[in-house]
mmCIF file of C-alpha atoms in Angstrom:
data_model
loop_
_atom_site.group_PDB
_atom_site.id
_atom_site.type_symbol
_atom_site.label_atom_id
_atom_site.label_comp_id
_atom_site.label_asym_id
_atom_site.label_seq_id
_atom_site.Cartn_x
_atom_site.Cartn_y
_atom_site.Cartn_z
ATOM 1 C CA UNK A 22 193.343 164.403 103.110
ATOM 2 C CA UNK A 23 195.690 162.472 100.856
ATOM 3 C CA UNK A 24 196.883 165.174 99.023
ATOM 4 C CA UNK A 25 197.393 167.477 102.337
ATOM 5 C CA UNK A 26 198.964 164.873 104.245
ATOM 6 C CA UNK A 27 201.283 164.277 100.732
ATOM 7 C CA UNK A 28 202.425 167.658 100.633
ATOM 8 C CA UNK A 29 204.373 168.048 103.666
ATOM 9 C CA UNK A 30 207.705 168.433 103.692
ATOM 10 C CA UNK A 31 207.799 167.488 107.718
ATOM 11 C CA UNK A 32 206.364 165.394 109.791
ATOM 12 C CA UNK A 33 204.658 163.360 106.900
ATOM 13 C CA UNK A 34 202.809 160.412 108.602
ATOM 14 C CA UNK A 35 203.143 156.939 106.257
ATOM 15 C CA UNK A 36 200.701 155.153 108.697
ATOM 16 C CA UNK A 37 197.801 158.274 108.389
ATOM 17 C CA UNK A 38 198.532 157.792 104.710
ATOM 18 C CA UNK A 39 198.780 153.717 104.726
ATOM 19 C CA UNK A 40 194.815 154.282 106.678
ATOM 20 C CA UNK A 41 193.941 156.940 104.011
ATOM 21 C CA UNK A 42 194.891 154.564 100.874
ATOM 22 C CA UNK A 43 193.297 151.572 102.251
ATOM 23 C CA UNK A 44 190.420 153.667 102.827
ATOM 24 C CA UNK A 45 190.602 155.172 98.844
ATOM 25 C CA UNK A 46 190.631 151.663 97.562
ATOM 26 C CA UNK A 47 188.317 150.037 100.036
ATOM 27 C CA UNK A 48 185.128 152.864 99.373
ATOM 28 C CA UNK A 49 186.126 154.482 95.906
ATOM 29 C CA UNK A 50 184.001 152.917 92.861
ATOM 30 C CA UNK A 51 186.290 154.265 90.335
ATOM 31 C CA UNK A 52 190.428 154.633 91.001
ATOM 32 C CA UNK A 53 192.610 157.330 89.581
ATOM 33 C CA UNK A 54 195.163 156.250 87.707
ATOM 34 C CA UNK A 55 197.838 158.187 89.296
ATOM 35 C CA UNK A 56 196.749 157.757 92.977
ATOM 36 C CA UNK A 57 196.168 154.405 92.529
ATOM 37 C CA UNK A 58 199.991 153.811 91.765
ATOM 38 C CA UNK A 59 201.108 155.591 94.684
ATOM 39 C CA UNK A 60 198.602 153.027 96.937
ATOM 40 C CA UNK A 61 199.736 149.924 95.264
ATOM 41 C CA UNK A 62 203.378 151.127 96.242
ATOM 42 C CA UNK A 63 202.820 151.980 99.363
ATOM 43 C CA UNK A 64 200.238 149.406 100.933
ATOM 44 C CA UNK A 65 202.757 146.115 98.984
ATOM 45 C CA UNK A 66 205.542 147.608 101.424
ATOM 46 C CA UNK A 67 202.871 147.253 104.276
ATOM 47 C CA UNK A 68 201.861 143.484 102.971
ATOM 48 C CA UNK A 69 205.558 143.010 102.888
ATOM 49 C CA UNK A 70 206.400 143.011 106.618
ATOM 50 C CA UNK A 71 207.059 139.362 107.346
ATOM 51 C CA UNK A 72 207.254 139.979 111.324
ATOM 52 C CA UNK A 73 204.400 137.370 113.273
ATOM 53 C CA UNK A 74 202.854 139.429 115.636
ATOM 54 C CA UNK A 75 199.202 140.229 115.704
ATOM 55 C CA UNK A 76 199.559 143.789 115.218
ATOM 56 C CA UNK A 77 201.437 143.346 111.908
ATOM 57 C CA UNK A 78 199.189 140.249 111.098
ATOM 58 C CA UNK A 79 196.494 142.788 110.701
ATOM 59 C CA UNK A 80 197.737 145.563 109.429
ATOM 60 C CA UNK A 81 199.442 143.042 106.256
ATOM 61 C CA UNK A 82 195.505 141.475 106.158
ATOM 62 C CA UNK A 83 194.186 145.012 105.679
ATOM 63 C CA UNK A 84 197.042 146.189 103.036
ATOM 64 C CA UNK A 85 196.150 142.851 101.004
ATOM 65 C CA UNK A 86 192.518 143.375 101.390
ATOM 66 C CA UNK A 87 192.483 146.852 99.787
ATOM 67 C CA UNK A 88 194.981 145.590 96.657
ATOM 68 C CA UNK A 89 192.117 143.139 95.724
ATOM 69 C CA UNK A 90 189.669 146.012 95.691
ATOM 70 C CA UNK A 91 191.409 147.065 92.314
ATOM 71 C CA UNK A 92 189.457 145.740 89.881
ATOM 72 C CA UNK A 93 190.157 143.910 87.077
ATOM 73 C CA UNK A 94 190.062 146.561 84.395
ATOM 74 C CA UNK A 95 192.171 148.696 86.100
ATOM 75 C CA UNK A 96 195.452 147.793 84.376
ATOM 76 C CA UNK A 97 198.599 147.736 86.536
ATOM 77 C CA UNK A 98 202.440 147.475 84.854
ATOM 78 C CA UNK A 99 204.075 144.333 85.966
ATOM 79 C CA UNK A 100 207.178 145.466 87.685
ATOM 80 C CA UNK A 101 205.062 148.023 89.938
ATOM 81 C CA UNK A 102 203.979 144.804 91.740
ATOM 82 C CA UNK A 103 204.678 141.292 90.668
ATOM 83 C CA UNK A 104 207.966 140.644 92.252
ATOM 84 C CA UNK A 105 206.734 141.679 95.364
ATOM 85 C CA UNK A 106 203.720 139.779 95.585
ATOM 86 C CA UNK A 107 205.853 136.902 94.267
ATOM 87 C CA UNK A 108 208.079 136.864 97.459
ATOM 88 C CA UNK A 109 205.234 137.840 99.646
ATOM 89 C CA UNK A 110 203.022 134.331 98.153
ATOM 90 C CA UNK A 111 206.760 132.521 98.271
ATOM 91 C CA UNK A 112 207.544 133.678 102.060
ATOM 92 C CA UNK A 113 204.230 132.188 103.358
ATOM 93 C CA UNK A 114 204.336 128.885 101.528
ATOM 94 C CA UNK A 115 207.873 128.657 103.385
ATOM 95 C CA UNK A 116 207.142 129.933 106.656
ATOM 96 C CA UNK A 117 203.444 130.162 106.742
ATOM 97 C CA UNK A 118 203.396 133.901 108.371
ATOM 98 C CA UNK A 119 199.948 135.078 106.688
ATOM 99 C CA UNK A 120 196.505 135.092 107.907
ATOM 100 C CA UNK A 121 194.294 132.747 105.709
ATOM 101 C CA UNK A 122 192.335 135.571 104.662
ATOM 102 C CA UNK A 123 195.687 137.738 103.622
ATOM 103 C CA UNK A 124 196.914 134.748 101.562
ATOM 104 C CA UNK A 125 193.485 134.806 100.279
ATOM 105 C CA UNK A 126 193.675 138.162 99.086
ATOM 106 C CA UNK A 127 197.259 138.128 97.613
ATOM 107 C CA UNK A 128 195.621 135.188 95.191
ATOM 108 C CA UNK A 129 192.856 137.384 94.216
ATOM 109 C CA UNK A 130 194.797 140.351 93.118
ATOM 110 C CA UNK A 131 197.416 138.613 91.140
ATOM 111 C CA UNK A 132 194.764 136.723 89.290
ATOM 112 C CA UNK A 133 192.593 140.202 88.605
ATOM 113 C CA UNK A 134 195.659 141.103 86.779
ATOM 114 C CA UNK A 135 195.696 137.919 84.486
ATOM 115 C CA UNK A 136 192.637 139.554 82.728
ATOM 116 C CA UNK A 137 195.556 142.164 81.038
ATOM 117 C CA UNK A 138 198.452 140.149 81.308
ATOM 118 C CA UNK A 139 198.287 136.733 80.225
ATOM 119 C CA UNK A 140 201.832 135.418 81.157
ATOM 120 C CA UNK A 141 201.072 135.494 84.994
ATOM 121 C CA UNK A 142 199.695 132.478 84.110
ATOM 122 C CA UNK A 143 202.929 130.859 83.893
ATOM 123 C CA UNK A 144 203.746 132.901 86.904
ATOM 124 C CA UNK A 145 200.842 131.289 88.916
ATOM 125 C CA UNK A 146 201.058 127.874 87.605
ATOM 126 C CA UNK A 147 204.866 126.947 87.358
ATOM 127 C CA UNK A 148 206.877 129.657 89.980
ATOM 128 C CA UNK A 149 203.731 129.628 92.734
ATOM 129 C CA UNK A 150 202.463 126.360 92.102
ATOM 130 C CA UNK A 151 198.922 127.107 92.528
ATOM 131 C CA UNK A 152 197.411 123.740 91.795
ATOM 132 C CA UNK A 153 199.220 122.495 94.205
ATOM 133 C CA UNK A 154 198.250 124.758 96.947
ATOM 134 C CA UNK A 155 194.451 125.141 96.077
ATOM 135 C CA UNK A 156 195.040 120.915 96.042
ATOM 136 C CA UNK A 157 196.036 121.414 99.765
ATOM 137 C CA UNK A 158 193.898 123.952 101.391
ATOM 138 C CA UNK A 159 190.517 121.718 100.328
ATOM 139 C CA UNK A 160 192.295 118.526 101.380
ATOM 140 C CA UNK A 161 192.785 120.372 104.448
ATOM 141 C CA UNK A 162 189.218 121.729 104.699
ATOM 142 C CA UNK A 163 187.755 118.281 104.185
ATOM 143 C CA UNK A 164 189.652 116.929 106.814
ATOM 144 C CA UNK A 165 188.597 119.533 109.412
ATOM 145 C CA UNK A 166 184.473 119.926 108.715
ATOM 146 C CA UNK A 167 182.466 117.491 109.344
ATOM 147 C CA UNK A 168 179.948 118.238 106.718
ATOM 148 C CA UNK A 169 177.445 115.996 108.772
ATOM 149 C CA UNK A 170 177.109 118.204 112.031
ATOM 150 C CA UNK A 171 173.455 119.166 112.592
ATOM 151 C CA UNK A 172 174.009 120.822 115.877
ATOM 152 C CA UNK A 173 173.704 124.445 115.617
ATOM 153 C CA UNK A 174 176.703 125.227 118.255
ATOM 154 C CA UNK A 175 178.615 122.875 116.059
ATOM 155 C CA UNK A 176 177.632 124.769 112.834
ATOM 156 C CA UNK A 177 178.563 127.885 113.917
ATOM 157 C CA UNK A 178 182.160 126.854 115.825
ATOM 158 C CA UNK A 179 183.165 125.990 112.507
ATOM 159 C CA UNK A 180 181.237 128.541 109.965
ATOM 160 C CA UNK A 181 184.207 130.776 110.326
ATOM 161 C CA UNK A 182 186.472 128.503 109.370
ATOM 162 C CA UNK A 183 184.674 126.828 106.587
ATOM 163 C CA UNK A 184 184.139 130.093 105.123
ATOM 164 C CA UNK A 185 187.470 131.585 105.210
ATOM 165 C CA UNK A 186 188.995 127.830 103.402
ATOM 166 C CA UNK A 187 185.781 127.499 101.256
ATOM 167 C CA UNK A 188 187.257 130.960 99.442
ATOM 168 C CA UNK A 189 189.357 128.751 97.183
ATOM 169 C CA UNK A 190 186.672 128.067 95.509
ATOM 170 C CA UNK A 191 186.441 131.586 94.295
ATOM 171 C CA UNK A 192 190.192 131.790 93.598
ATOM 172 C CA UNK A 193 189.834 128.075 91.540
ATOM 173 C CA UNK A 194 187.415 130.276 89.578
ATOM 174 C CA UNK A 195 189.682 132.865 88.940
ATOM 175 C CA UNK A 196 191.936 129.835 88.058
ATOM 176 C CA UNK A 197 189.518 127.855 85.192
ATOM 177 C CA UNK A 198 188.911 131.669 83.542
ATOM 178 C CA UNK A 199 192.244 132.467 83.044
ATOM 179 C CA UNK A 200 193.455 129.119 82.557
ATOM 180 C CA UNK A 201 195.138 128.638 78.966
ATOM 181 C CA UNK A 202 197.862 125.444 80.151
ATOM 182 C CA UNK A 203 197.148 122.352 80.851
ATOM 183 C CA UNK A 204 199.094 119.693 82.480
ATOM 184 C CA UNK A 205 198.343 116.145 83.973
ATOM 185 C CA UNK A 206 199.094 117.574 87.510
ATOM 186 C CA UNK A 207 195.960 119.570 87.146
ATOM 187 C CA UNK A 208 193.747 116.759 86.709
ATOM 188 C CA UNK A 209 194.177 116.654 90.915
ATOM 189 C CA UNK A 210 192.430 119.633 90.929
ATOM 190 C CA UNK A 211 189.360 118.159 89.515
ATOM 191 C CA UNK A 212 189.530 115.282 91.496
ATOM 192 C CA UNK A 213 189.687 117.337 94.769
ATOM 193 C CA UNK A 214 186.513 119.373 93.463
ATOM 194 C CA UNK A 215 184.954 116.557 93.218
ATOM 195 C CA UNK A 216 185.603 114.560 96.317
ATOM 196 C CA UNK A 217 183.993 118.129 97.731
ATOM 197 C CA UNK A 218 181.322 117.868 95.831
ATOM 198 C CA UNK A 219 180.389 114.383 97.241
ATOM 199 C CA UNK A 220 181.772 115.135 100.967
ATOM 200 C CA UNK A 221 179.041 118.359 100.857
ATOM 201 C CA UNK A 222 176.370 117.285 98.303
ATOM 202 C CA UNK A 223 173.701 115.884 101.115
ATOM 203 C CA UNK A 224 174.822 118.185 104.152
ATOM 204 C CA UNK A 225 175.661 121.805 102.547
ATOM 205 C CA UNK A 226 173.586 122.374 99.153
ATOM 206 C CA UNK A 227 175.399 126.054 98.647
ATOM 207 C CA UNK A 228 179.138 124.506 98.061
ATOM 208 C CA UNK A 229 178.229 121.438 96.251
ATOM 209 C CA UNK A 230 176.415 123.830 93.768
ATOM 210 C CA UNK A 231 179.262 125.994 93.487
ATOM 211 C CA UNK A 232 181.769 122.827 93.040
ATOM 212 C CA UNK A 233 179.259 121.736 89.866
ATOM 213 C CA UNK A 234 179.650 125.342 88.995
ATOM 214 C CA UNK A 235 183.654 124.692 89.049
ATOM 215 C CA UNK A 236 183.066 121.548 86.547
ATOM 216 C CA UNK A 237 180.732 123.681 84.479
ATOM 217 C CA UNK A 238 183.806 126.453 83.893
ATOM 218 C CA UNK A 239 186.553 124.004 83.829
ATOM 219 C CA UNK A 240 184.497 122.313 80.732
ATOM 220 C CA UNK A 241 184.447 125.365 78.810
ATOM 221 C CA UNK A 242 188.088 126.114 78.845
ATOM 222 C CA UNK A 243 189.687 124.584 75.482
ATOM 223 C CA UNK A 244 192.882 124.766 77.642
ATOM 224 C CA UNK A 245 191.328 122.142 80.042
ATOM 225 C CA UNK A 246 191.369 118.670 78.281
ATOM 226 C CA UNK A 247 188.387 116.552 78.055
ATOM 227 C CA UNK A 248 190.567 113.567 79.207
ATOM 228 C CA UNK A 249 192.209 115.508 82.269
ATOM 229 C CA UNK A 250 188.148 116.058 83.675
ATOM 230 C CA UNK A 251 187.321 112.537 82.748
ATOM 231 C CA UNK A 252 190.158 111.509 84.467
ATOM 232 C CA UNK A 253 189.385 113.977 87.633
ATOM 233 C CA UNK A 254 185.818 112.174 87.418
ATOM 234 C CA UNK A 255 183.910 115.388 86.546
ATOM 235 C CA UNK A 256 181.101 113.460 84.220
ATOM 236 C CA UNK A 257 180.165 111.419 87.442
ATOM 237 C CA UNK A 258 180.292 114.199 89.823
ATOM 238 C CA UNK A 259 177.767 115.942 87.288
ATOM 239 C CA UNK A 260 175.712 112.501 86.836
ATOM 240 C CA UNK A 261 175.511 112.109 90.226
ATOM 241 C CA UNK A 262 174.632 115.966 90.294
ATOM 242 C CA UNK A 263 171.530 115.238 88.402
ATOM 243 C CA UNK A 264 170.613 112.621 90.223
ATOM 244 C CA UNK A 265 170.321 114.747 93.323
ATOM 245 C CA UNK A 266 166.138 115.118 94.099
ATOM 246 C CA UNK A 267 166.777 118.887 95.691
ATOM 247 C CA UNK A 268 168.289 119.826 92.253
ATOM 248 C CA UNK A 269 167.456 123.634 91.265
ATOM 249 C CA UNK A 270 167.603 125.505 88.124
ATOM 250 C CA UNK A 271 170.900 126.270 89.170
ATOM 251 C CA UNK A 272 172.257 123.119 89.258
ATOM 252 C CA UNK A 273 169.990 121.678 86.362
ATOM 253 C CA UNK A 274 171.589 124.673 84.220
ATOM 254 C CA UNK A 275 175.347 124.245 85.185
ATOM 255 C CA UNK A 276 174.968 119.813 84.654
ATOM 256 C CA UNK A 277 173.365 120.123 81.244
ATOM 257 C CA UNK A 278 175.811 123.122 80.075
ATOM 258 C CA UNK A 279 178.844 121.028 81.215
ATOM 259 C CA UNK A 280 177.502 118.102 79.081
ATOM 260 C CA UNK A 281 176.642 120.717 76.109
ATOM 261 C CA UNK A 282 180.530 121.858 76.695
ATOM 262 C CA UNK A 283 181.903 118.150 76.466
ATOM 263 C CA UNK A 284 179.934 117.329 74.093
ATOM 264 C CA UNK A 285 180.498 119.852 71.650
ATOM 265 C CA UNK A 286 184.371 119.867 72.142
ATOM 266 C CA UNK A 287 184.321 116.114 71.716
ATOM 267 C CA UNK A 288 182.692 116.956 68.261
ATOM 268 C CA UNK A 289 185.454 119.435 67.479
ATOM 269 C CA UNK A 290 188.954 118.565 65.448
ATOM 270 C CA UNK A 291 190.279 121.857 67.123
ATOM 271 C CA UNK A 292 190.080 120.485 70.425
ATOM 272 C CA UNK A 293 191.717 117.221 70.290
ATOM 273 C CA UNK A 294 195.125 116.493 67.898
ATOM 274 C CA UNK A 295 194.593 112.613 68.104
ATOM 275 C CA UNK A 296 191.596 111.530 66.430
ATOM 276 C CA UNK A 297 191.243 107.958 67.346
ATOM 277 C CA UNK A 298 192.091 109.920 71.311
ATOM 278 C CA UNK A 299 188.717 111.847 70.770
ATOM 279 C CA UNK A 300 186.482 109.354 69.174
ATOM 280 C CA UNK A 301 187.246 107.267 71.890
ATOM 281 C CA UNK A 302 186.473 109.682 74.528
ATOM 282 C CA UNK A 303 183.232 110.574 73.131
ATOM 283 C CA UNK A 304 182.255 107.049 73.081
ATOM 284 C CA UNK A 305 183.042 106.715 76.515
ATOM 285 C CA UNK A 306 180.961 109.701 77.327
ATOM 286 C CA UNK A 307 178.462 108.323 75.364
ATOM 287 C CA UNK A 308 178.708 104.154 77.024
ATOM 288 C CA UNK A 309 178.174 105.978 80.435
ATOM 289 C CA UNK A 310 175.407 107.776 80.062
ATOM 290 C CA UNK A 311 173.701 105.199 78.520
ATOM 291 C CA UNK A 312 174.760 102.793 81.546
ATOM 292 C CA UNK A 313 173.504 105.226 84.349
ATOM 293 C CA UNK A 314 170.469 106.115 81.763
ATOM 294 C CA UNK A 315 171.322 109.936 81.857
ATOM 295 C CA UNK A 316 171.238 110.274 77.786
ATOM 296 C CA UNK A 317 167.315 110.881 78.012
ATOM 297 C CA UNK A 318 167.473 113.211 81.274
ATOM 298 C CA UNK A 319 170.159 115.175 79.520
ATOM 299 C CA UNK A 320 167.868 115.110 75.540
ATOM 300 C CA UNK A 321 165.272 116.051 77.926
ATOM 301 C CA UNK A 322 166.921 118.623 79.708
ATOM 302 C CA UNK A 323 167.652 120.087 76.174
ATOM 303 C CA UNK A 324 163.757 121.103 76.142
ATOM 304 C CA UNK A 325 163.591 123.257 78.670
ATOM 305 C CA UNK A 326 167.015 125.088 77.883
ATOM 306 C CA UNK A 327 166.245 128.448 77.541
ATOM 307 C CA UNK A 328 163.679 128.226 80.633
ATOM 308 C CA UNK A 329 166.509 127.167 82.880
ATOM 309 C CA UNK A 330 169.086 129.694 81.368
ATOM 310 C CA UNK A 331 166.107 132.453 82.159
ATOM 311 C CA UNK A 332 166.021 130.917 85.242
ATOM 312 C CA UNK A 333 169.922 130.312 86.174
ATOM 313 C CA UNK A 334 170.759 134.554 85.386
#
């Protein structure tokens, strides 16, 4: 239908062929190289319309939602598409004319192209500021749930919003992967992870697992200083992680690999310039968990290792 509708020299419809593209990226497995060119083109100029009514809402939503379906080995030359999802990211931190959702999406497939072009990290970090909107939207989310709600008709009133906000903690996965800069500003990332993790650890098991899972990936970044997650708190959220008496392999695998991360970057020269800087870290890994009396869970953690990786995949 593409290729028929493509071929006319009259009466060519761009919104039958805007449907047909979203449709190609939305259900295809596998994207032709060629085509897929001609969609990213096309459905940007859609997710480029900065008007506010509903109808164009939606129709920018759906354009954004079929550019993240492009996965991340399909590569994509930079100036096909990164100036205008630059203005398109830019426009709605200004004027705030995107859906959640669509900003959502515009995230997601600039950082699927990271995994082929590592400067959009620069891009991402210092022209978008993305620390310091991820910082936002969960400040924003823990403000608005109350995590403590048992009612059911309270639950569900705000289960669509939770999980449309609760999506940045996809994108700040996206984030730690790709990561390779670090900055003190960044450190407010962890620290906003982590006052999650505490604000959801007793009422909503699912997202204070996935903000341990967070830790666990930030910790295994070189890029991502020891001190900057210390500072953030990380090693208590994680202590007080394992403390937790509904803790599941899950959780017991992501705490003890975030440890095994710290602890065997704090034992590497490559990893920190300043020696006296990393001895003293270590040893005030080290003083803490012998405070809380976590060095023995951890050693005995250490055990069952391989159970709990079998387990945690």
């Amino acid at each position: 239908m593409i290729a028929e509708e493509e071929k006319k020299k009259e009466g060519k419809s761009m919104k039958l062929l805007t449907d047909l593209y979203e449709c190609y990226l939305l259900l295809s497995n596998q994207f032709d190289s060629e085509l897929t060119l001609i969609c990213v083109s096309c459905l940007l100029k859609v997710a480029s319309n900065k008007d506010k009514n509903e109808e164009t809402k939606e129709e920018v939503e759906m354009a954004l939602l079929a550019l993240r379906r492009i996965d991340t080995f399909h590569k994509i030359d930079e100036e096909l598409y990164l100036n205008e999802i630059k203005e398109i990211i830019l426009h709605h931190q200004e004027h705030r004319n995107l859906t959640q959702l669509a900003y959502h999406y515009a995230w997601e497939f600039l950082f699927y192209r990271t995994f082929h072009e590592r400067s959009l990290v620069l891009v991402i970090a210092n022209e978008l500021h993305f620390v310091g909107e991820a910082v936002r939207e969960l400040e924003e989310l823990m403000k608005c749930v109350d995590w403590k709600r048992e009612k059911e008709e309270d639950r569900e009133k705000e289960k669509k919003e939770k999980i449309v906000k609760l999506r940045w903690l996809r994108i700040m996965e996206f984030f730690f992967f790709s990561c390779h800069l670090w900055n003190d500003e960044y450190s407010e990332l962890v620290c906003c992870i982590v006052r999650m993790f505490r604000s959801a650890k007793y009422n909503n098991r699912k997202y204070s697992m996935k903000c341990i899972d967070l830790l666990k990936a930030a910790s295994e970044k070189r890029a991502v200083k020891i001190g900057g997650l210390l500072k953030g708190g990380a090693d208590d959220a994680v202590l007080e992680g394992i403390r937790q008496p509904t803790m599941d392999y899950e959780m017991a695998y992501d705490c003890l690999r975030f440890f095994m991360n710290v602890s065997g970057r704090l034992k590497s020269k490559d990893d920190e310039t300043d020696e006296a800087k990393r001895k003293g870290l270590k040893r005030k890994v080290v003083e803490k968990m012998e405070k809380e009396g976590f060095e023995d869970v951890v050693v005995s953690f250490l055990e069952i290792f391989d159970f709990l990786r079998q387990k945690y995949f």
